[in-house]
Amino acid sequence: MFHSKFLQFTVASCLLFATAGAASCPKTPDLSSFNSSVLPDLFTFLDGKTKVRTLEDWACRRAEMSAVLQSDELGVLPGRPDSMSASFSGNTLTINVTHAGNSITFAPTITFPANSTGRVPAVIGMGGVSVPLPEELAVIEFNNAEFAQQDSSPASRGVGLFYDLFGTDASAGAMMAWAWGALEVTPAARINLERVGVSGCSRNGKGALVAGAFEPRIALTIPQESGSGGTDSWRISDFILSTGILTQTASEIVQENVWLSSNFDQFANSSVDRLPFDHHSLGALVAPRAMFVIDNLGYDWLGPFSSWGAMIAARTAWTALGASENMGISQAANHTHCVFPDTQQPELTARQDTHVVETAGNYTFSVPNAQWAPWNVPRLI
Ligand code: MCU
């Protein structure tokens, strides 16, 4: 049953974190010799010495992480297009976008709740939604693969509507392209823009996380079984593989698909320790907005232990911001990939109701926080 707290976290209070006063932020140094075998400290700037102590510091640190994630891994998120128009007919929202002389049209479907009137909260389905949703929500089906193809690497590189608009040499990998497109959808009539969530599973769960991380208008992010390139840590996944458990790593993922910018290849093909971030940093960009991470313990390839380590580390951002109740992680026992199990329903419902879930399910690994995230968590005010 739907309760009003679902997606109640309004975006207005998050805008502080969306932009940082670059002038007063510590300068990011040359990072060409950066190397860290543990997850980089969320609360120390990349100059290696300046600590994050205040909310203003966090806005700067958040901007720093966003910048390096874009430059080294995901590619650049473009700004708003030159012009855009949208019309809604039947269940179809037709969006025309023009930028730098290029035009595209795409047409997500929006299913409104029966008999709904006025503005309603919505969830953007990144390639569809595979978690049960309260019936009071509208569902926006975003065809992410049309926006940026994800069939194979390198053939899918630069293919799709995003690249028709911004050029085939745009640095954005497919996930960043989806993040851009997903939010062009939300001006739709009758959507309550302060109550928009995003969800997707597996490869589309990776995309849901990136959209939630980079779009401050998203109030609730639900990455489901997103694995490597999603909620997993590059470093922890490499470690797991080194123990003989077949887990997807950075060096494999860049061969498989084009979810990431080609700028990432240099790190994936040498050492992920050179990355001045990991996916706890990506997760932390969502804070303090709501996030519910859903994992499946049944597939080593998806690295659920890596996800747990990264997301527990990411969660320190919510703790520092006094919003830990907005971030939950749930790992269920083995079940078919992307088939949401009944066992997680109470947690999802609780999440939807109150944003409070943190459950390890049948998890058997210990969480080596001290090893991977050896930092103190400040309380930022
Ligand atoms: C979990 O996401 C991916 C995974 O990264 C790929 O290696 C695998 O091939 O496909 C997964 C997926 O999207 O399954 C639907």
mmCIF file of C-alpha atoms and ligand atoms in Angstrom:
data_model
loop_
_atom_site.group_PDB
_atom_site.id
_atom_site.type_symbol
_atom_site.label_atom_id
_atom_site.label_comp_id
_atom_site.label_asym_id
_atom_site.label_seq_id
_atom_site.Cartn_x
_atom_site.Cartn_y
_atom_site.Cartn_z
ATOM 1 C CA MET A 1 0.000 0.000 0.000
ATOM 2 C CA PHE A 2 1.266 3.405 -0.914
ATOM 3 C CA HIS A 3 1.987 5.870 1.818
ATOM 4 C CA SER A 4 2.511 9.533 1.387
ATOM 5 C CA LYS A 5 6.115 9.502 2.507
ATOM 6 C CA PHE A 6 7.116 7.760 -0.690
ATOM 7 C CA LEU A 7 9.218 10.170 -2.681
ATOM 8 C CA GLN A 8 8.325 12.818 -0.173
ATOM 9 C CA PHE A 9 11.878 13.989 0.081
ATOM 10 C CA THR A 10 11.703 17.154 -1.927
ATOM 11 C CA VAL A 11 14.451 18.194 -4.227
ATOM 12 C CA ALA A 12 14.488 21.783 -3.060
ATOM 13 C CA SER A 13 16.613 20.927 -0.066
ATOM 14 C CA CYS A 14 19.065 19.109 -2.286
ATOM 15 C CA LEU A 15 19.916 21.942 -4.563
ATOM 16 C CA LEU A 16 22.660 23.090 -2.243
ATOM 17 C CA PHE A 17 24.489 19.948 -3.238
ATOM 18 C CA ALA A 18 23.935 20.303 -6.928
ATOM 19 C CA THR A 19 26.201 23.253 -7.422
ATOM 20 C CA ALA A 20 29.312 24.314 -5.658
ATOM 21 C CA GLY A 21 30.938 27.717 -5.493
ATOM 22 C CA ALA A 22 33.944 26.693 -7.552
ATOM 23 C CA ALA A 23 35.830 29.843 -6.597
ATOM 24 C CA SER A 24 36.085 28.832 -2.968
ATOM 25 C CA CYS A 25 36.612 25.107 -3.491
ATOM 26 C CA PRO A 26 40.042 23.507 -3.045
ATOM 27 C CA LYS A 27 41.787 23.124 -6.372
ATOM 28 C CA THR A 28 41.920 19.573 -7.687
ATOM 29 C CA PRO A 29 45.590 18.758 -8.291
ATOM 30 C CA ASP A 30 47.128 16.895 -11.198
ATOM 31 C CA LEU A 31 46.015 13.321 -10.566
ATOM 32 C CA SER A 32 48.202 11.517 -13.067
ATOM 33 C CA SER A 33 50.081 9.712 -10.303
ATOM 34 C CA PHE A 34 47.070 9.144 -8.056
ATOM 35 C CA ASN A 35 47.032 5.656 -6.576
ATOM 36 C CA SER A 36 44.893 4.187 -3.815
ATOM 37 C CA SER A 37 44.261 0.535 -3.133
ATOM 38 C CA VAL A 38 41.386 1.422 -0.786
ATOM 39 C CA LEU A 39 38.267 3.396 -1.602
ATOM 40 C CA PRO A 40 39.233 7.091 -1.712
ATOM 41 C CA ASP A 41 38.042 8.986 1.353
ATOM 42 C CA LEU A 42 34.757 10.748 0.654
ATOM 43 C CA PHE A 43 35.622 13.402 3.217
ATOM 44 C CA THR A 44 39.120 14.407 2.084
ATOM 45 C CA PHE A 45 39.600 16.480 -1.054
ATOM 46 C CA LEU A 46 41.822 15.148 -3.795
ATOM 47 C CA ASP A 47 44.541 17.576 -2.721
ATOM 48 C CA GLY A 48 45.043 14.893 -0.067
ATOM 49 C CA LYS A 49 44.895 17.260 2.870
ATOM 50 C CA THR A 50 41.767 19.409 3.000
ATOM 51 C CA LYS A 51 39.031 17.795 5.085
ATOM 52 C CA VAL A 52 35.317 18.113 4.496
ATOM 53 C CA ARG A 53 33.843 19.671 7.623
ATOM 54 C CA THR A 54 30.837 21.708 6.556
ATOM 55 C CA LEU A 55 27.954 21.469 4.130
ATOM 56 C CA GLU A 56 29.698 24.010 1.926
ATOM 57 C CA ASP A 57 32.801 21.796 1.912
ATOM 58 C CA TRP A 58 30.606 18.853 0.943
ATOM 59 C CA ALA A 59 29.154 20.812 -1.980
ATOM 60 C CA CYS A 60 32.733 21.371 -3.173
ATOM 61 C CA ARG A 61 33.768 17.769 -2.596
ATOM 62 C CA ARG A 62 30.626 16.552 -4.333
ATOM 63 C CA ALA A 63 31.451 18.751 -7.323
ATOM 64 C CA GLU A 64 35.011 17.407 -7.307
ATOM 65 C CA MET A 65 33.806 13.800 -7.344
ATOM 66 C CA SER A 66 31.285 14.587 -10.050
ATOM 67 C CA ALA A 67 34.031 16.135 -12.177
ATOM 68 C CA VAL A 68 36.448 13.207 -11.915
ATOM 69 C CA LEU A 69 33.702 10.641 -12.414
ATOM 70 C CA GLN A 70 32.783 12.434 -15.628
ATOM 71 C CA SER A 71 36.318 12.962 -16.904
ATOM 72 C CA ASP A 72 37.723 9.516 -16.088
ATOM 73 C CA GLU A 73 34.785 7.146 -16.287
ATOM 74 C CA LEU A 74 31.346 8.234 -17.427
ATOM 75 C CA GLY A 75 31.975 11.084 -19.834
ATOM 76 C CA VAL A 76 30.548 14.566 -19.723
ATOM 77 C CA LEU A 77 26.898 15.194 -18.915
ATOM 78 C CA PRO A 78 25.797 17.929 -21.331
ATOM 79 C CA GLY A 79 23.728 20.869 -20.136
ATOM 80 C CA ARG A 80 20.244 21.664 -21.315
ATOM 81 C CA PRO A 81 19.643 21.635 -25.071
ATOM 82 C CA ASP A 82 19.092 24.762 -27.165
ATOM 83 C CA SER A 83 15.387 24.052 -27.420
ATOM 84 C CA MET A 84 12.873 21.421 -26.556
ATOM 85 C CA SER A 85 9.148 20.903 -27.005
ATOM 86 C CA ALA A 86 6.876 18.146 -25.792
ATOM 87 C CA SER A 87 3.327 17.042 -26.461
ATOM 88 C CA PHE A 88 1.346 14.338 -24.729
ATOM 89 C CA SER A 89 -1.276 12.235 -26.481
ATOM 90 C CA GLY A 90 -2.709 8.899 -25.434
ATOM 91 C CA ASN A 91 0.068 7.402 -23.327
ATOM 92 C CA THR A 92 2.829 8.846 -25.423
ATOM 93 C CA LEU A 93 4.935 11.855 -24.659
ATOM 94 C CA THR A 94 6.592 13.067 -27.843
ATOM 95 C CA ILE A 95 9.691 15.122 -27.185
ATOM 96 C CA ASN A 96 11.520 17.111 -29.827
ATOM 97 C CA VAL A 97 14.971 18.346 -28.931
ATOM 98 C CA THR A 98 17.215 20.597 -30.978
ATOM 99 C CA HIS A 99 20.809 21.347 -30.188
ATOM 100 C CA ALA A 100 23.584 22.900 -32.261
ATOM 101 C CA GLY A 101 21.581 22.399 -35.424
ATOM 102 C CA ASN A 102 20.756 18.724 -34.748
ATOM 103 C CA SER A 103 17.267 17.489 -33.901
ATOM 104 C CA ILE A 104 15.933 14.302 -32.377
ATOM 105 C CA THR A 105 12.498 13.027 -31.419
ATOM 106 C CA PHE A 106 11.798 10.402 -28.821
ATOM 107 C CA ALA A 107 8.581 9.214 -27.301
ATOM 108 C CA PRO A 108 8.474 7.613 -23.863
ATOM 109 C CA THR A 109 5.179 6.163 -22.726
ATOM 110 C CA ILE A 110 3.657 7.339 -19.473
ATOM 111 C CA THR A 111 1.109 5.247 -17.674
ATOM 112 C CA PHE A 112 -0.862 7.296 -15.193
ATOM 113 C CA PRO A 113 -2.718 5.700 -12.308
ATOM 114 C CA ALA A 114 -6.377 5.040 -13.062
ATOM 115 C CA ASN A 115 -8.603 8.001 -12.269
ATOM 116 C CA SER A 116 -5.667 10.199 -11.281
ATOM 117 C CA THR A 117 -5.963 13.931 -11.551
ATOM 118 C CA GLY A 118 -3.496 16.709 -10.953
ATOM 119 C CA ARG A 119 0.228 16.173 -10.709
ATOM 120 C CA VAL A 120 1.279 12.680 -9.704
ATOM 121 C CA PRO A 121 4.606 11.231 -8.553
ATOM 122 C CA ALA A 122 6.342 9.048 -11.085
ATOM 123 C CA VAL A 123 9.092 6.521 -11.517
ATOM 124 C CA ILE A 124 11.233 6.564 -14.617
ATOM 125 C CA GLY A 125 11.794 3.008 -15.772
ATOM 126 C CA MET A 126 15.272 2.838 -17.208
ATOM 127 C CA GLY A 127 14.464 0.330 -19.928
ATOM 128 C CA GLY A 128 11.454 -0.649 -17.817
ATOM 129 C CA VAL A 129 10.797 -1.185 -14.115
ATOM 130 C CA SER A 130 11.162 -4.611 -12.519
ATOM 131 C CA VAL A 131 10.236 -3.810 -8.947
ATOM 132 C CA PRO A 132 6.626 -3.650 -7.792
ATOM 133 C CA LEU A 133 5.436 -0.077 -7.593
ATOM 134 C CA PRO A 134 2.640 1.468 -5.577
ATOM 135 C CA GLU A 135 -0.393 1.931 -7.792
ATOM 136 C CA GLU A 136 -0.505 5.662 -7.073
ATOM 137 C CA LEU A 137 2.593 6.250 -9.189
ATOM 138 C CA ALA A 138 2.854 7.082 -12.852
ATOM 139 C CA VAL A 139 5.411 5.005 -14.731
ATOM 140 C CA ILE A 140 7.557 6.607 -17.402
ATOM 141 C CA GLU A 141 9.045 4.002 -19.713
ATOM 142 C CA PHE A 142 12.315 5.379 -20.982
ATOM 143 C CA ASN A 143 13.792 3.488 -23.917
ATOM 144 C CA ASN A 144 17.395 3.989 -22.884
ATOM 145 C CA ALA A 145 18.827 1.652 -25.511
ATOM 146 C CA GLU A 146 17.339 3.828 -28.248
ATOM 147 C CA PHE A 147 18.976 6.818 -26.639
ATOM 148 C CA ALA A 148 22.392 5.165 -26.469
ATOM 149 C CA GLN A 149 22.854 1.674 -27.798
ATOM 150 C CA GLN A 150 24.196 -1.060 -25.489
ATOM 151 C CA ASP A 151 24.518 -4.087 -27.749
ATOM 152 C CA SER A 152 28.265 -4.594 -27.769
ATOM 153 C CA SER A 153 31.637 -2.947 -27.663
ATOM 154 C CA PRO A 154 32.911 -1.220 -29.683
ATOM 155 C CA ALA A 155 30.095 -1.392 -32.282
ATOM 156 C CA SER A 156 27.572 0.397 -30.051
ATOM 157 C CA ARG A 157 29.929 3.259 -29.218
ATOM 158 C CA GLY A 158 28.362 6.591 -30.178
ATOM 159 C CA VAL A 159 25.191 5.040 -31.597
ATOM 160 C CA GLY A 160 21.765 6.381 -30.619
ATOM 161 C CA LEU A 161 19.697 9.529 -30.360
ATOM 162 C CA PHE A 162 22.007 11.148 -27.808
ATOM 163 C CA TYR A 163 24.870 10.983 -30.274
ATOM 164 C CA ASP A 164 22.680 12.185 -33.136
ATOM 165 C CA LEU A 165 22.175 15.278 -31.016
ATOM 166 C CA PHE A 166 25.603 15.820 -29.450
ATOM 167 C CA GLY A 167 27.834 14.158 -32.037
ATOM 168 C CA THR A 168 29.346 10.698 -32.242
ATOM 169 C CA ASP A 169 32.501 11.950 -30.570
ATOM 170 C CA ALA A 170 30.683 13.064 -27.383
ATOM 171 C CA SER A 171 32.644 11.683 -24.436
ATOM 172 C CA ALA A 172 29.563 10.390 -22.616
ATOM 173 C CA GLY A 173 29.282 6.626 -22.419
ATOM 174 C CA ALA A 174 25.851 5.072 -22.763
ATOM 175 C CA MET A 175 24.927 5.473 -19.089
ATOM 176 C CA MET A 176 25.645 9.182 -19.040
ATOM 177 C CA ALA A 177 23.693 9.560 -22.256
ATOM 178 C CA TRP A 178 20.736 7.814 -20.622
ATOM 179 C CA ALA A 179 21.011 10.048 -17.563
ATOM 180 C CA TRP A 180 20.707 13.078 -19.804
ATOM 181 C CA GLY A 181 17.759 11.681 -21.707
ATOM 182 C CA ALA A 182 15.870 10.377 -18.701
ATOM 183 C CA LEU A 183 15.487 13.807 -17.240
ATOM 184 C CA GLU A 184 14.422 15.427 -20.443
ATOM 185 C CA VAL A 185 11.345 13.299 -19.965
ATOM 186 C CA THR A 186 10.170 14.812 -16.720
ATOM 187 C CA PRO A 187 8.686 18.088 -17.949
ATOM 188 C CA ALA A 188 5.767 15.887 -18.943
ATOM 189 C CA ALA A 189 2.338 17.185 -18.113
ATOM 190 C CA ARG A 190 0.919 16.001 -14.815
ATOM 191 C CA ILE A 191 4.182 14.699 -13.357
ATOM 192 C CA ASN A 192 5.032 16.034 -9.932
ATOM 193 C CA LEU A 193 8.613 17.064 -10.573
ATOM 194 C CA GLU A 194 9.476 17.030 -6.891
ATOM 195 C CA ARG A 195 8.555 13.352 -6.637
ATOM 196 C CA VAL A 196 10.312 11.556 -9.451
ATOM 197 C CA GLY A 197 12.135 8.297 -8.884
ATOM 198 C CA VAL A 198 14.256 6.180 -11.210
ATOM 199 C CA SER A 199 14.714 2.432 -11.294
ATOM 200 C CA GLY A 200 16.182 -0.205 -13.548
ATOM 201 C CA CYS A 201 17.686 -3.664 -13.275
ATOM 202 C CA SER A 202 21.050 -5.091 -14.204
ATOM 203 C CA ARG A 203 22.623 -2.976 -16.959
ATOM 204 C CA ASN A 204 19.682 -0.612 -16.632
ATOM 205 C CA GLY A 205 20.228 -0.543 -12.873
ATOM 206 C CA LYS A 206 23.697 0.818 -13.555
ATOM 207 C CA GLY A 207 22.002 3.510 -15.597
ATOM 208 C CA ALA A 208 19.453 4.219 -12.865
ATOM 209 C CA LEU A 209 22.294 4.858 -10.421
ATOM 210 C CA VAL A 210 24.066 7.222 -12.815
ATOM 211 C CA ALA A 211 20.826 9.104 -13.472
ATOM 212 C CA GLY A 212 20.158 9.444 -9.751
ATOM 213 C CA ALA A 213 23.724 10.532 -9.099
ATOM 214 C CA PHE A 214 23.831 13.225 -11.751
ATOM 215 C CA GLU A 215 20.315 14.553 -11.743
ATOM 216 C CA PRO A 216 19.402 16.353 -8.525
ATOM 217 C CA ARG A 217 15.735 16.450 -9.558
ATOM 218 C CA ILE A 218 15.501 12.705 -8.948
ATOM 219 C CA ALA A 219 14.146 12.153 -5.439
ATOM 220 C CA LEU A 220 14.474 8.365 -5.175
ATOM 221 C CA THR A 221 16.987 6.080 -6.897
ATOM 222 C CA ILE A 222 16.451 2.305 -6.964
ATOM 223 C CA PRO A 223 19.306 0.426 -8.649
ATOM 224 C CA GLN A 224 18.412 -3.269 -8.802
ATOM 225 C CA GLU A 225 21.059 -5.988 -9.237
ATOM 226 C CA SER A 226 23.218 -3.445 -11.043
ATOM 227 C CA GLY A 227 26.541 -5.188 -10.499
ATOM 228 C CA SER A 228 29.811 -3.961 -11.897
ATOM 229 C CA GLY A 229 29.588 -0.438 -13.269
ATOM 230 C CA GLY A 230 26.598 0.087 -10.964
ATOM 231 C CA THR A 231 26.673 -0.216 -7.212
ATOM 232 C CA ASP A 232 29.848 -2.360 -7.219
ATOM 233 C CA SER A 233 33.292 -1.027 -6.384
ATOM 234 C CA TRP A 234 35.929 -1.456 -9.084
ATOM 235 C CA ARG A 235 38.552 -2.101 -6.424
ATOM 236 C CA ILE A 236 36.544 -4.622 -4.401
ATOM 237 C CA SER A 237 35.503 -6.492 -7.562
ATOM 238 C CA ASP A 238 39.154 -6.827 -8.592
ATOM 239 C CA PHE A 239 39.891 -8.161 -5.122
ATOM 240 C CA ILE A 240 37.046 -10.686 -5.311
ATOM 241 C CA LEU A 241 38.211 -11.916 -8.709
ATOM 242 C CA SER A 242 41.727 -12.312 -7.282
ATOM 243 C CA THR A 243 40.277 -14.754 -4.730
ATOM 244 C CA GLY A 244 38.981 -16.918 -7.568
ATOM 245 C CA ILE A 245 35.325 -15.852 -7.548
ATOM 246 C CA LEU A 246 34.281 -15.021 -11.095
ATOM 247 C CA THR A 247 33.137 -11.426 -10.787
ATOM 248 C CA GLN A 248 32.844 -8.792 -13.483
ATOM 249 C CA THR A 249 35.646 -6.260 -13.265
ATOM 250 C CA ALA A 250 36.601 -3.041 -15.001
ATOM 251 C CA SER A 251 38.962 -4.762 -17.415
ATOM 252 C CA GLU A 252 36.164 -7.099 -18.519
ATOM 253 C CA ILE A 253 33.378 -4.553 -18.692
ATOM 254 C CA VAL A 254 35.163 -2.278 -21.142
ATOM 255 C CA GLN A 255 35.439 -5.229 -23.513
ATOM 256 C CA GLU A 256 31.806 -6.159 -23.129
ATOM 257 C CA ASN A 257 29.912 -2.929 -23.605
ATOM 258 C CA VAL A 258 29.935 0.837 -23.989
ATOM 259 C CA TRP A 259 28.274 1.824 -20.743
ATOM 260 C CA LEU A 260 31.350 3.848 -19.811
ATOM 261 C CA SER A 261 33.262 6.561 -21.586
ATOM 262 C CA SER A 262 36.234 5.382 -23.604
ATOM 263 C CA ASN A 263 38.284 7.596 -21.243
ATOM 264 C CA PHE A 264 37.816 4.821 -18.707
ATOM 265 C CA ASP A 265 39.765 2.286 -20.772
ATOM 266 C CA GLN A 266 43.136 3.608 -19.616
ATOM 267 C CA PHE A 267 42.226 2.884 -15.978
ATOM 268 C CA ALA A 268 40.416 -0.372 -16.637
ATOM 269 C CA ASN A 269 43.345 -1.668 -18.653
ATOM 270 C CA SER A 270 46.041 -0.689 -16.149
ATOM 271 C CA SER A 271 44.898 -0.426 -12.538
ATOM 272 C CA VAL A 272 41.654 0.771 -11.004
ATOM 273 C CA ASP A 273 43.743 1.955 -8.046
ATOM 274 C CA ARG A 274 44.583 4.935 -10.270
ATOM 275 C CA LEU A 275 40.975 6.105 -10.143
ATOM 276 C CA PRO A 276 40.556 9.049 -7.757
ATOM 277 C CA PHE A 277 37.094 7.710 -6.925
ATOM 278 C CA ASP A 278 35.174 4.450 -6.863
ATOM 279 C CA HIS A 279 31.498 3.700 -7.007
ATOM 280 C CA HIS A 280 30.978 4.643 -3.384
ATOM 281 C CA SER A 281 31.680 8.143 -4.745
ATOM 282 C CA LEU A 282 29.036 7.676 -7.440
ATOM 283 C CA GLY A 283 26.560 6.520 -4.807
ATOM 284 C CA ALA A 284 27.476 9.430 -2.546
ATOM 285 C CA LEU A 285 26.405 11.897 -5.238
ATOM 286 C CA VAL A 286 22.839 10.773 -4.598
ATOM 287 C CA ALA A 287 22.988 11.776 -0.919
ATOM 288 C CA PRO A 288 20.980 13.070 0.858
ATOM 289 C CA ARG A 289 18.230 12.159 -1.595
ATOM 290 C CA ALA A 290 16.669 8.746 -1.116
ATOM 291 C CA MET A 291 18.264 5.580 -2.463
ATOM 292 C CA PHE A 292 17.372 1.927 -2.066
ATOM 293 C CA VAL A 293 19.952 -0.542 -3.353
ATOM 294 C CA ILE A 294 18.645 -4.008 -4.229
ATOM 295 C CA ASP A 295 21.019 -6.935 -4.700
ATOM 296 C CA ASN A 296 20.825 -10.665 -5.388
ATOM 297 C CA LEU A 297 23.259 -12.990 -3.641
ATOM 298 C CA GLY A 298 22.868 -15.652 -6.290
ATOM 299 C CA TYR A 299 25.236 -14.396 -8.971
ATOM 300 C CA ASP A 300 28.944 -14.074 -8.278
ATOM 301 C CA TRP A 301 29.283 -12.232 -11.586
ATOM 302 C CA LEU A 302 27.246 -9.350 -10.154
ATOM 303 C CA GLY A 303 29.595 -8.990 -7.192
ATOM 304 C CA PRO A 304 27.058 -8.574 -4.372
ATOM 305 C CA PHE A 305 29.890 -8.402 -1.852
ATOM 306 C CA SER A 306 31.430 -5.582 -3.865
ATOM 307 C CA SER A 307 28.097 -3.763 -3.952
ATOM 308 C CA TRP A 308 27.682 -4.167 -0.218
ATOM 309 C CA GLY A 309 31.171 -2.782 0.482
ATOM 310 C CA ALA A 310 30.747 0.151 -1.889
ATOM 311 C CA MET A 311 27.272 1.060 -0.741
ATOM 312 C CA ILE A 312 28.056 0.802 2.959
ATOM 313 C CA ALA A 313 30.943 3.182 2.213
ATOM 314 C CA ALA A 314 28.645 5.449 0.177
ATOM 315 C CA ARG A 315 26.192 5.451 3.009
ATOM 316 C CA THR A 316 28.656 7.398 5.141
ATOM 317 C CA ALA A 317 27.714 10.410 2.991
ATOM 318 C CA TRP A 318 24.096 10.104 4.125
ATOM 319 C CA THR A 319 25.301 9.682 7.705
ATOM 320 C CA ALA A 320 27.454 12.793 7.435
ATOM 321 C CA LEU A 321 24.505 14.723 6.072
ATOM 322 C CA GLY A 322 22.229 13.513 8.852
ATOM 323 C CA ALA A 323 20.090 11.600 6.371
ATOM 324 C CA SER A 324 21.084 7.961 6.849
ATOM 325 C CA GLU A 325 17.428 6.975 7.002
ATOM 326 C CA ASN A 326 17.222 7.945 3.315
ATOM 327 C CA MET A 327 19.644 5.235 2.209
ATOM 328 C CA GLY A 328 18.971 1.523 2.380
ATOM 329 C CA ILE A 329 20.633 -1.609 1.029
ATOM 330 C CA SER A 330 18.926 -4.966 0.728
ATOM 331 C CA GLN A 331 20.507 -8.212 -0.429
ATOM 332 C CA ALA A 332 18.194 -11.190 -0.958
ATOM 333 C CA ALA A 333 19.055 -14.849 -1.319
ATOM 334 C CA ASN A 334 19.514 -16.402 -4.745
ATOM 335 C CA HIS A 335 16.640 -15.883 -7.154
ATOM 336 C CA THR A 336 16.283 -15.348 -10.890
ATOM 337 C CA HIS A 337 18.099 -12.234 -12.039
ATOM 338 C CA CYS A 338 15.794 -9.191 -12.072
ATOM 339 C CA VAL A 339 12.800 -11.113 -10.808
ATOM 340 C CA PHE A 340 12.034 -9.222 -7.633
ATOM 341 C CA PRO A 341 11.582 -11.750 -4.809
ATOM 342 C CA ASP A 342 8.725 -11.620 -2.337
ATOM 343 C CA THR A 343 11.272 -11.769 0.461
ATOM 344 C CA GLN A 344 12.375 -8.212 -0.357
ATOM 345 C CA GLN A 345 8.867 -6.829 -0.631
ATOM 346 C CA PRO A 346 8.591 -5.757 3.011
ATOM 347 C CA GLU A 347 11.911 -3.932 2.691
ATOM 348 C CA LEU A 348 10.879 -2.237 -0.536
ATOM 349 C CA THR A 349 7.546 -1.292 0.954
ATOM 350 C CA ALA A 350 9.231 0.019 4.064
ATOM 351 C CA ARG A 351 11.586 1.948 1.849
ATOM 352 C CA GLN A 352 8.765 3.360 -0.147
ATOM 353 C CA ASP A 353 7.002 4.248 3.048
ATOM 354 C CA THR A 354 9.732 5.593 5.222
ATOM 355 C CA HIS A 355 13.120 5.431 3.449
ATOM 356 C CA VAL A 356 14.413 3.234 6.258
ATOM 357 C CA VAL A 357 15.968 -0.073 5.316
ATOM 358 C CA GLU A 358 19.385 -1.526 5.842
ATOM 359 C CA THR A 359 19.337 -5.281 5.699
ATOM 360 C CA ALA A 360 21.990 -7.752 4.758
ATOM 361 C CA GLY A 361 19.596 -10.638 4.181
ATOM 362 C CA ASN A 362 21.416 -13.961 4.180
ATOM 363 C CA TYR A 363 24.691 -12.289 3.529
ATOM 364 C CA THR A 364 27.616 -14.450 4.517
ATOM 365 C CA PHE A 365 30.614 -12.186 3.976
ATOM 366 C CA SER A 366 31.838 -9.913 6.683
ATOM 367 C CA VAL A 367 32.065 -6.283 5.637
ATOM 368 C CA PRO A 368 35.673 -5.128 5.765
ATOM 369 C CA ASN A 369 34.845 -1.482 6.188
ATOM 370 C CA ALA A 370 38.024 -0.771 8.051
ATOM 371 C CA GLN A 371 39.959 -2.185 5.128
ATOM 372 C CA TRP A 372 38.111 -0.516 2.289
ATOM 373 C CA ALA A 373 36.714 2.658 3.785
ATOM 374 C CA PRO A 374 39.112 3.606 6.536
ATOM 375 C CA TRP A 375 37.900 7.112 7.118
ATOM 376 C CA ASN A 376 36.206 9.012 9.897
ATOM 377 C CA VAL A 377 32.726 10.198 9.145
ATOM 378 C CA PRO A 378 32.200 13.838 10.075
ATOM 379 C CA ARG A 379 28.780 15.258 10.913
ATOM 380 C CA LEU A 380 28.445 18.082 8.409
ATOM 381 C CA ILE A 381 26.595 21.221 9.390
HETATM 382 C C1 MCU B 1 24.476 -6.771 -14.291
HETATM 383 O O1 MCU B 1 24.490 -6.189 -15.579
HETATM 384 C C2 MCU B 1 24.945 -6.880 -16.717
HETATM 385 C C3 MCU B 1 26.379 -7.325 -16.577
HETATM 386 O O2 MCU B 1 27.203 -6.199 -16.322
HETATM 387 C C4 MCU B 1 26.818 -8.001 -17.856
HETATM 388 O O3 MCU B 1 28.138 -8.497 -17.735
HETATM 389 C C5 MCU B 1 25.902 -9.130 -18.217
HETATM 390 O O4 MCU B 1 26.265 -9.593 -19.450
HETATM 391 O O5 MCU B 1 24.586 -8.651 -18.294
HETATM 392 C C6 MCU B 1 24.074 -8.062 -17.131
HETATM 393 C C7 MCU B 1 22.688 -7.658 -17.506
HETATM 394 O O6 MCU B 1 22.430 -6.541 -17.891
HETATM 395 O O7 MCU B 1 21.786 -8.643 -17.532
HETATM 396 C C8 MCU B 1 20.488 -8.345 -17.998
#
